Each structure stands twice: as structure tokens, then as C-alpha cells.
């Protein structure tokens, strides 16, 4: 077992900058997300914007991953590979996940995009998932158990009739793409390690309409789909534990401040 990195003020400042760029990249791409565009086009725009801002996209080449972002439509839980053949249409819900490396430091965030009029269940799933992330963030303060993040998220998601993906988790981030600890989105109250000021990690709940289980595409080795082909949604932020609570480092819209 390794160790959770407590970031220094100098590291925090650089991670904050990378996180801001990741958040700004999501704002930038939002105007291009519309019916008729393919997800490779969006990936190219994301790649271009990140590089223009002096950073590099972390996914590209990560364990052999072939693109600069993950774009996951409808029944895709996560790690959707952008492609010319995946074309966005009215009624779709999709997650775009951006991770930047700026001056050697990582920022990781993702958001859902809803295309035109979506079904009532899709709308409820997206809103529930966003609220799950918010509930998780509210559990971030020094001395709290990491398990309380997954407890808050899973209790709410399940009360809404949805399920929580357990095969993918949040993670420490900043110095590396994926650091300790693993952040479970379903867990028991007052379990796990304790949060300390200077820890930085993601919370990124994936919530399913139906069964929680993921099925990895045998061809590409990445795309994780719901086993029952029902919908999945996800939101992600990078969070710093401060002396008094949290700072959402990827929140460029000031939703949390
Ligand atoms: N950004 C994803 C996360 O939130 C990880 C993507 S790994 C990749 O952890 F290789 F698919 F890019
Ligand atoms: Co992440
Ligand atoms: Co991510």
C-alpha cells in the first residue's frame, strides 16, 4: 500500500491552475456540443484548446488510451472513445471528461450535456447524479471519513431508484493522474481513512438507470457500458481538503463558492 500525498502550497497552486484549465475546457466545448457533430470532432477541439493553453491532455497515451478526452453517450458509463462514427443526436445525454497536465500537474473534471429534449427518466438521472456529486462534496472536511462520501451518494441515488457503479471510483489526483486513495461512490458510514488538509482527490459518481454492473468493450478494451443497455450519467470535480472544509478546484462557474 502506498501513501496519500499531502500537497504543499506550491503544488496546490499549480494543481489549481491545471484544474481551472480543465474546467474552462468544458465551458469552451459546450458551444460545440449539438446534434450532427461526431465525438472525434469534439475531441479534436478539446485537444486543440488544451494545447493552446500550454498544457497537454492526460488521457492521450495513458495505458494506451488513443484519444485526448473521454466522451460517453447514453448507455456508456465511462471511457467512451471519441470517434467519427459516434454522432450526437436529439435526446442524447453524454458525459465529457477532461484531464489536463499543466506544468506537470493534473486537473480532472467531467460534466453531462443534454441534447434538446430528453426523456423524463434521462432528465431525472442527470439531475440525481449532479446532486450525488454535490452531496459527496459536502462530506469533504478535515477529520471526516472517506466512506461518508460514498455513503451520502449511494443513499440518495438508491432512494431515487437508481444504482451506483462500483467498478470505477474517484481517486487522488494532482501529482499523478491516479493516486491514492480510491474514492468509492458506494460505501458504509464512518468507514475508511480520514481526510486531512492538503489532500486532493476527485469525486466522480457514475449512476445507472438500471443495473450497476459495467461491461467493457472487447474490441477497444476501454468503453464501459451498462450490462442492460440502460442509461448512465456522471459528473466529476477535483476537490482540495482545506483547513475548514473543501475547495472545488475545477469549479470555474463558482457554483461552490
Ligand atoms: N478522466 C478519467 C477519470 O476521471 C480517467 C480516464 S483514463 C483514460 O479518472 F485513459 F481513459 F483517459
Ligand atoms: Co477522475
Ligand atoms: Co475524469
Short mmCIF file of N, CA and C in Angstrom, two decimals, residues 23-92:
data_model
loop_
_atom_site.label_atom_id
_atom_site.label_comp_id
_atom_site.label_asym_id
_atom_site.label_seq_id
_atom_site.Cartn_x
_atom_site.Cartn_y
_atom_site.Cartn_z
N UNK A 23 -11.57 22.85 -16.20
CA UNK A 23 -12.94 23.38 -16.10
C UNK A 23 -13.27 24.31 -17.25
N UNK A 24 -12.32 25.17 -17.61
CA UNK A 24 -12.54 26.09 -18.74
C UNK A 24 -12.69 25.33 -20.05
N UNK A 25 -12.00 24.20 -20.17
CA UNK A 25 -12.11 23.40 -21.39
C UNK A 25 -13.54 22.86 -21.54
N UNK A 26 -14.15 22.47 -20.44
CA UNK A 26 -15.55 22.01 -20.50
C UNK A 26 -16.49 23.15 -20.91
N UNK A 27 -16.24 24.36 -20.38
CA UNK A 27 -17.06 25.51 -20.79
C UNK A 27 -16.87 25.79 -22.28
N UNK A 28 -15.60 25.74 -22.71
CA UNK A 28 -15.28 26.00 -24.11
C UNK A 28 -15.99 25.03 -25.05
N UNK A 29 -15.98 23.74 -24.69
CA UNK A 29 -16.52 22.73 -25.61
C UNK A 29 -18.04 22.78 -25.67
N UNK A 30 -18.68 23.35 -24.64
CA UNK A 30 -20.15 23.26 -24.55
C UNK A 30 -20.85 23.86 -25.77
N UNK A 31 -20.28 24.91 -26.35
CA UNK A 31 -20.94 25.55 -27.50
C UNK A 31 -20.87 24.68 -28.78
N UNK A 32 -20.02 23.67 -28.78
CA UNK A 32 -19.89 22.81 -29.96
C UNK A 32 -20.71 21.53 -29.85
N UNK A 33 -21.27 21.28 -28.67
CA UNK A 33 -22.00 20.03 -28.43
C UNK A 33 -23.42 20.18 -28.93
N UNK A 34 -23.71 19.66 -30.12
CA UNK A 34 -25.06 19.77 -30.68
C UNK A 34 -25.32 18.64 -31.67
N UNK A 35 -26.60 18.45 -32.04
CA UNK A 35 -26.94 17.34 -32.94
C UNK A 35 -26.15 17.41 -34.24
N UNK A 36 -25.70 16.27 -34.72
CA UNK A 36 -25.00 16.18 -36.00
C UNK A 36 -23.48 16.15 -35.88
N UNK A 37 -22.93 16.59 -34.73
CA UNK A 37 -21.47 16.55 -34.60
C UNK A 37 -21.02 15.17 -34.08
N UNK A 38 -19.86 14.73 -34.56
CA UNK A 38 -19.32 13.45 -34.08
C UNK A 38 -18.38 13.73 -32.91
N UNK A 39 -18.16 12.69 -32.10
CA UNK A 39 -17.40 12.90 -30.86
C UNK A 39 -15.90 13.07 -31.12
N UNK A 40 -15.41 12.61 -32.27
CA UNK A 40 -14.00 12.84 -32.60
C UNK A 40 -13.75 14.33 -32.87
N UNK A 41 -14.73 14.98 -33.49
CA UNK A 41 -14.64 16.42 -33.73
C UNK A 41 -14.50 17.16 -32.39
N UNK A 42 -15.32 16.77 -31.42
CA UNK A 42 -15.26 17.40 -30.10
C UNK A 42 -13.90 17.14 -29.44
N UNK A 43 -13.41 15.91 -29.58
CA UNK A 43 -12.12 15.55 -29.00
C UNK A 43 -10.99 16.40 -29.61
N UNK A 44 -11.06 16.61 -30.93
CA UNK A 44 -10.05 17.44 -31.59
C UNK A 44 -10.07 18.87 -31.06
N UNK A 45 -11.27 19.40 -30.86
CA UNK A 45 -11.42 20.77 -30.32
C UNK A 45 -10.83 20.85 -28.89
N UNK A 46 -11.11 19.82 -28.10
CA UNK A 46 -10.61 19.77 -26.72
C UNK A 46 -9.09 19.72 -26.73
N UNK A 47 -8.53 18.87 -27.55
CA UNK A 47 -7.07 18.72 -27.67
C UNK A 47 -6.42 20.06 -28.04
N UNK A 48 -7.02 20.72 -29.04
CA UNK A 48 -6.50 21.99 -29.55
C UNK A 48 -6.53 23.07 -28.45
N UNK A 49 -7.65 23.14 -27.73
CA UNK A 49 -7.82 24.17 -26.69
C UNK A 49 -6.83 23.96 -25.54
N UNK A 50 -6.65 22.71 -25.13
CA UNK A 50 -5.73 22.41 -24.02
C UNK A 50 -4.30 22.79 -24.41
N UNK A 51 -3.89 22.42 -25.62
CA UNK A 51 -2.52 22.72 -26.08
C UNK A 51 -2.30 24.22 -26.28
N UNK A 52 -3.32 24.91 -26.79
CA UNK A 52 -3.23 26.37 -26.99
C UNK A 52 -2.99 27.07 -25.66
N UNK A 53 -3.43 26.43 -24.58
CA UNK A 53 -3.25 26.99 -23.23
C UNK A 53 -2.03 26.42 -22.51
N UNK A 54 -1.13 25.82 -23.28
CA UNK A 54 0.17 25.42 -22.73
C UNK A 54 0.17 24.13 -21.93
N UNK A 55 -0.90 23.33 -22.09
CA UNK A 55 -0.99 22.08 -21.34
C UNK A 55 -1.08 20.91 -22.32
N UNK A 56 -1.14 19.70 -21.79
CA UNK A 56 -1.38 18.52 -22.63
C UNK A 56 -2.53 17.70 -22.03
N UNK A 57 -3.27 17.00 -22.91
CA UNK A 57 -4.36 16.16 -22.43
C UNK A 57 -3.83 14.87 -21.81
N UNK A 58 -4.19 14.62 -20.54
CA UNK A 58 -3.65 13.46 -19.83
C UNK A 58 -4.09 12.10 -20.39
N UNK A 59 -5.31 11.97 -20.91
CA UNK A 59 -5.74 10.63 -21.39
C UNK A 59 -4.89 10.09 -22.54
N UNK A 60 -4.45 10.98 -23.45
CA UNK A 60 -3.76 10.52 -24.66
C UNK A 60 -2.52 9.71 -24.32
N UNK A 61 -2.55 8.43 -24.67
CA UNK A 61 -1.42 7.55 -24.41
C UNK A 61 -1.41 6.94 -23.01
N UNK A 62 -2.37 7.33 -22.17
CA UNK A 62 -2.43 6.80 -20.80
C UNK A 62 -2.85 5.33 -20.84
N UNK A 63 -1.95 4.43 -20.45
CA UNK A 63 -2.18 2.97 -20.60
C UNK A 63 -2.67 2.63 -22.00
N UNK A 64 -2.17 3.37 -22.99
CA UNK A 64 -2.52 3.10 -24.38
C UNK A 64 -3.83 3.71 -24.86
N UNK A 65 -4.45 4.57 -24.03
CA UNK A 65 -5.71 5.21 -24.44
C UNK A 65 -5.46 6.07 -25.68
N UNK A 66 -6.33 5.96 -26.72
CA UNK A 66 -6.00 6.56 -28.02
C UNK A 66 -6.42 8.00 -28.25
N UNK A 67 -7.20 8.61 -27.36
CA UNK A 67 -7.73 9.96 -27.62
C UNK A 67 -7.42 10.91 -26.47
N UNK A 68 -7.83 12.19 -26.63
CA UNK A 68 -7.46 13.22 -25.67
C UNK A 68 -8.50 13.46 -24.59
N UNK A 69 -9.69 12.89 -24.77
CA UNK A 69 -10.76 13.02 -23.78
C UNK A 69 -11.57 11.74 -23.79
N UNK A 70 -12.48 11.62 -22.83
CA UNK A 70 -13.46 10.52 -22.85
C UNK A 70 -14.83 11.14 -23.10
N UNK A 71 -15.57 10.58 -24.04
CA UNK A 71 -16.92 11.08 -24.34
C UNK A 71 -17.86 9.89 -24.32
N UNK A 72 -18.75 9.86 -23.33
CA UNK A 72 -19.55 8.67 -23.02
C UNK A 72 -21.03 8.97 -23.20
N UNK A 73 -21.64 8.39 -24.24
CA UNK A 73 -23.04 8.65 -24.60
C UNK A 73 -24.00 7.63 -24.02
N UNK A 74 -25.10 8.11 -23.47
CA UNK A 74 -26.29 7.29 -23.14
C UNK A 74 -25.96 6.10 -22.25
N UNK A 75 -25.85 4.90 -22.84
CA UNK A 75 -25.60 3.68 -22.05
C UNK A 75 -24.12 3.46 -21.76
N UNK A 76 -23.25 4.37 -22.20
CA UNK A 76 -21.82 4.25 -21.88
C UNK A 76 -21.58 4.89 -20.50
N UNK A 77 -21.00 4.10 -19.59
CA UNK A 77 -20.77 4.55 -18.22
C UNK A 77 -19.59 5.52 -18.17
N UNK A 78 -18.48 5.13 -18.81
CA UNK A 78 -17.27 5.96 -18.83
C UNK A 78 -16.29 5.43 -19.87
N UNK A 79 -15.21 6.18 -20.11
CA UNK A 79 -14.13 5.78 -21.03
C UNK A 79 -14.61 5.54 -22.46
N UNK A 80 -15.66 6.28 -22.86
CA UNK A 80 -16.08 6.25 -24.27
C UNK A 80 -14.99 6.88 -25.13
N UNK A 81 -14.57 6.19 -26.18
CA UNK A 81 -13.50 6.69 -27.06
C UNK A 81 -14.11 7.53 -28.17
N UNK A 82 -13.73 8.81 -28.25
CA UNK A 82 -14.27 9.65 -29.31
C UNK A 82 -14.04 9.03 -30.69
N UNK A 83 -15.04 9.17 -31.57
CA UNK A 83 -14.98 8.51 -32.88
C UNK A 83 -15.79 9.29 -33.91
N UNK A 84 -15.30 9.27 -35.15
CA UNK A 84 -16.02 9.82 -36.31
C UNK A 84 -17.40 9.19 -36.45
N UNK A 85 -17.51 7.94 -35.99
CA UNK A 85 -18.75 7.17 -36.20
C UNK A 85 -19.79 7.37 -35.10
N UNK A 86 -19.43 8.11 -34.06
CA UNK A 86 -20.41 8.35 -32.98
C UNK A 86 -20.92 9.78 -33.15
N UNK A 87 -22.18 9.87 -33.60
CA UNK A 87 -22.75 11.17 -33.95
C UNK A 87 -23.86 11.53 -32.95
N UNK A 88 -23.74 12.72 -32.40
CA UNK A 88 -24.70 13.18 -31.37
C UNK A 88 -26.03 13.51 -32.01
N UNK A 89 -27.11 13.07 -31.33
CA UNK A 89 -28.45 13.35 -31.84
C UNK A 89 -29.38 13.85 -30.72
N UNK A 90 -30.45 14.48 -31.15
CA UNK A 90 -31.51 14.95 -30.24
C UNK A 90 -31.90 13.85 -29.25
N UNK A 91 -32.02 14.21 -27.98
CA UNK A 91 -32.44 13.24 -26.97
C UNK A 91 -31.30 12.53 -26.26
N UNK A 92 -30.07 12.70 -26.78
CA UNK A 92 -28.91 12.05 -26.15
C UNK A 92 -28.53 12.75 -24.84
#
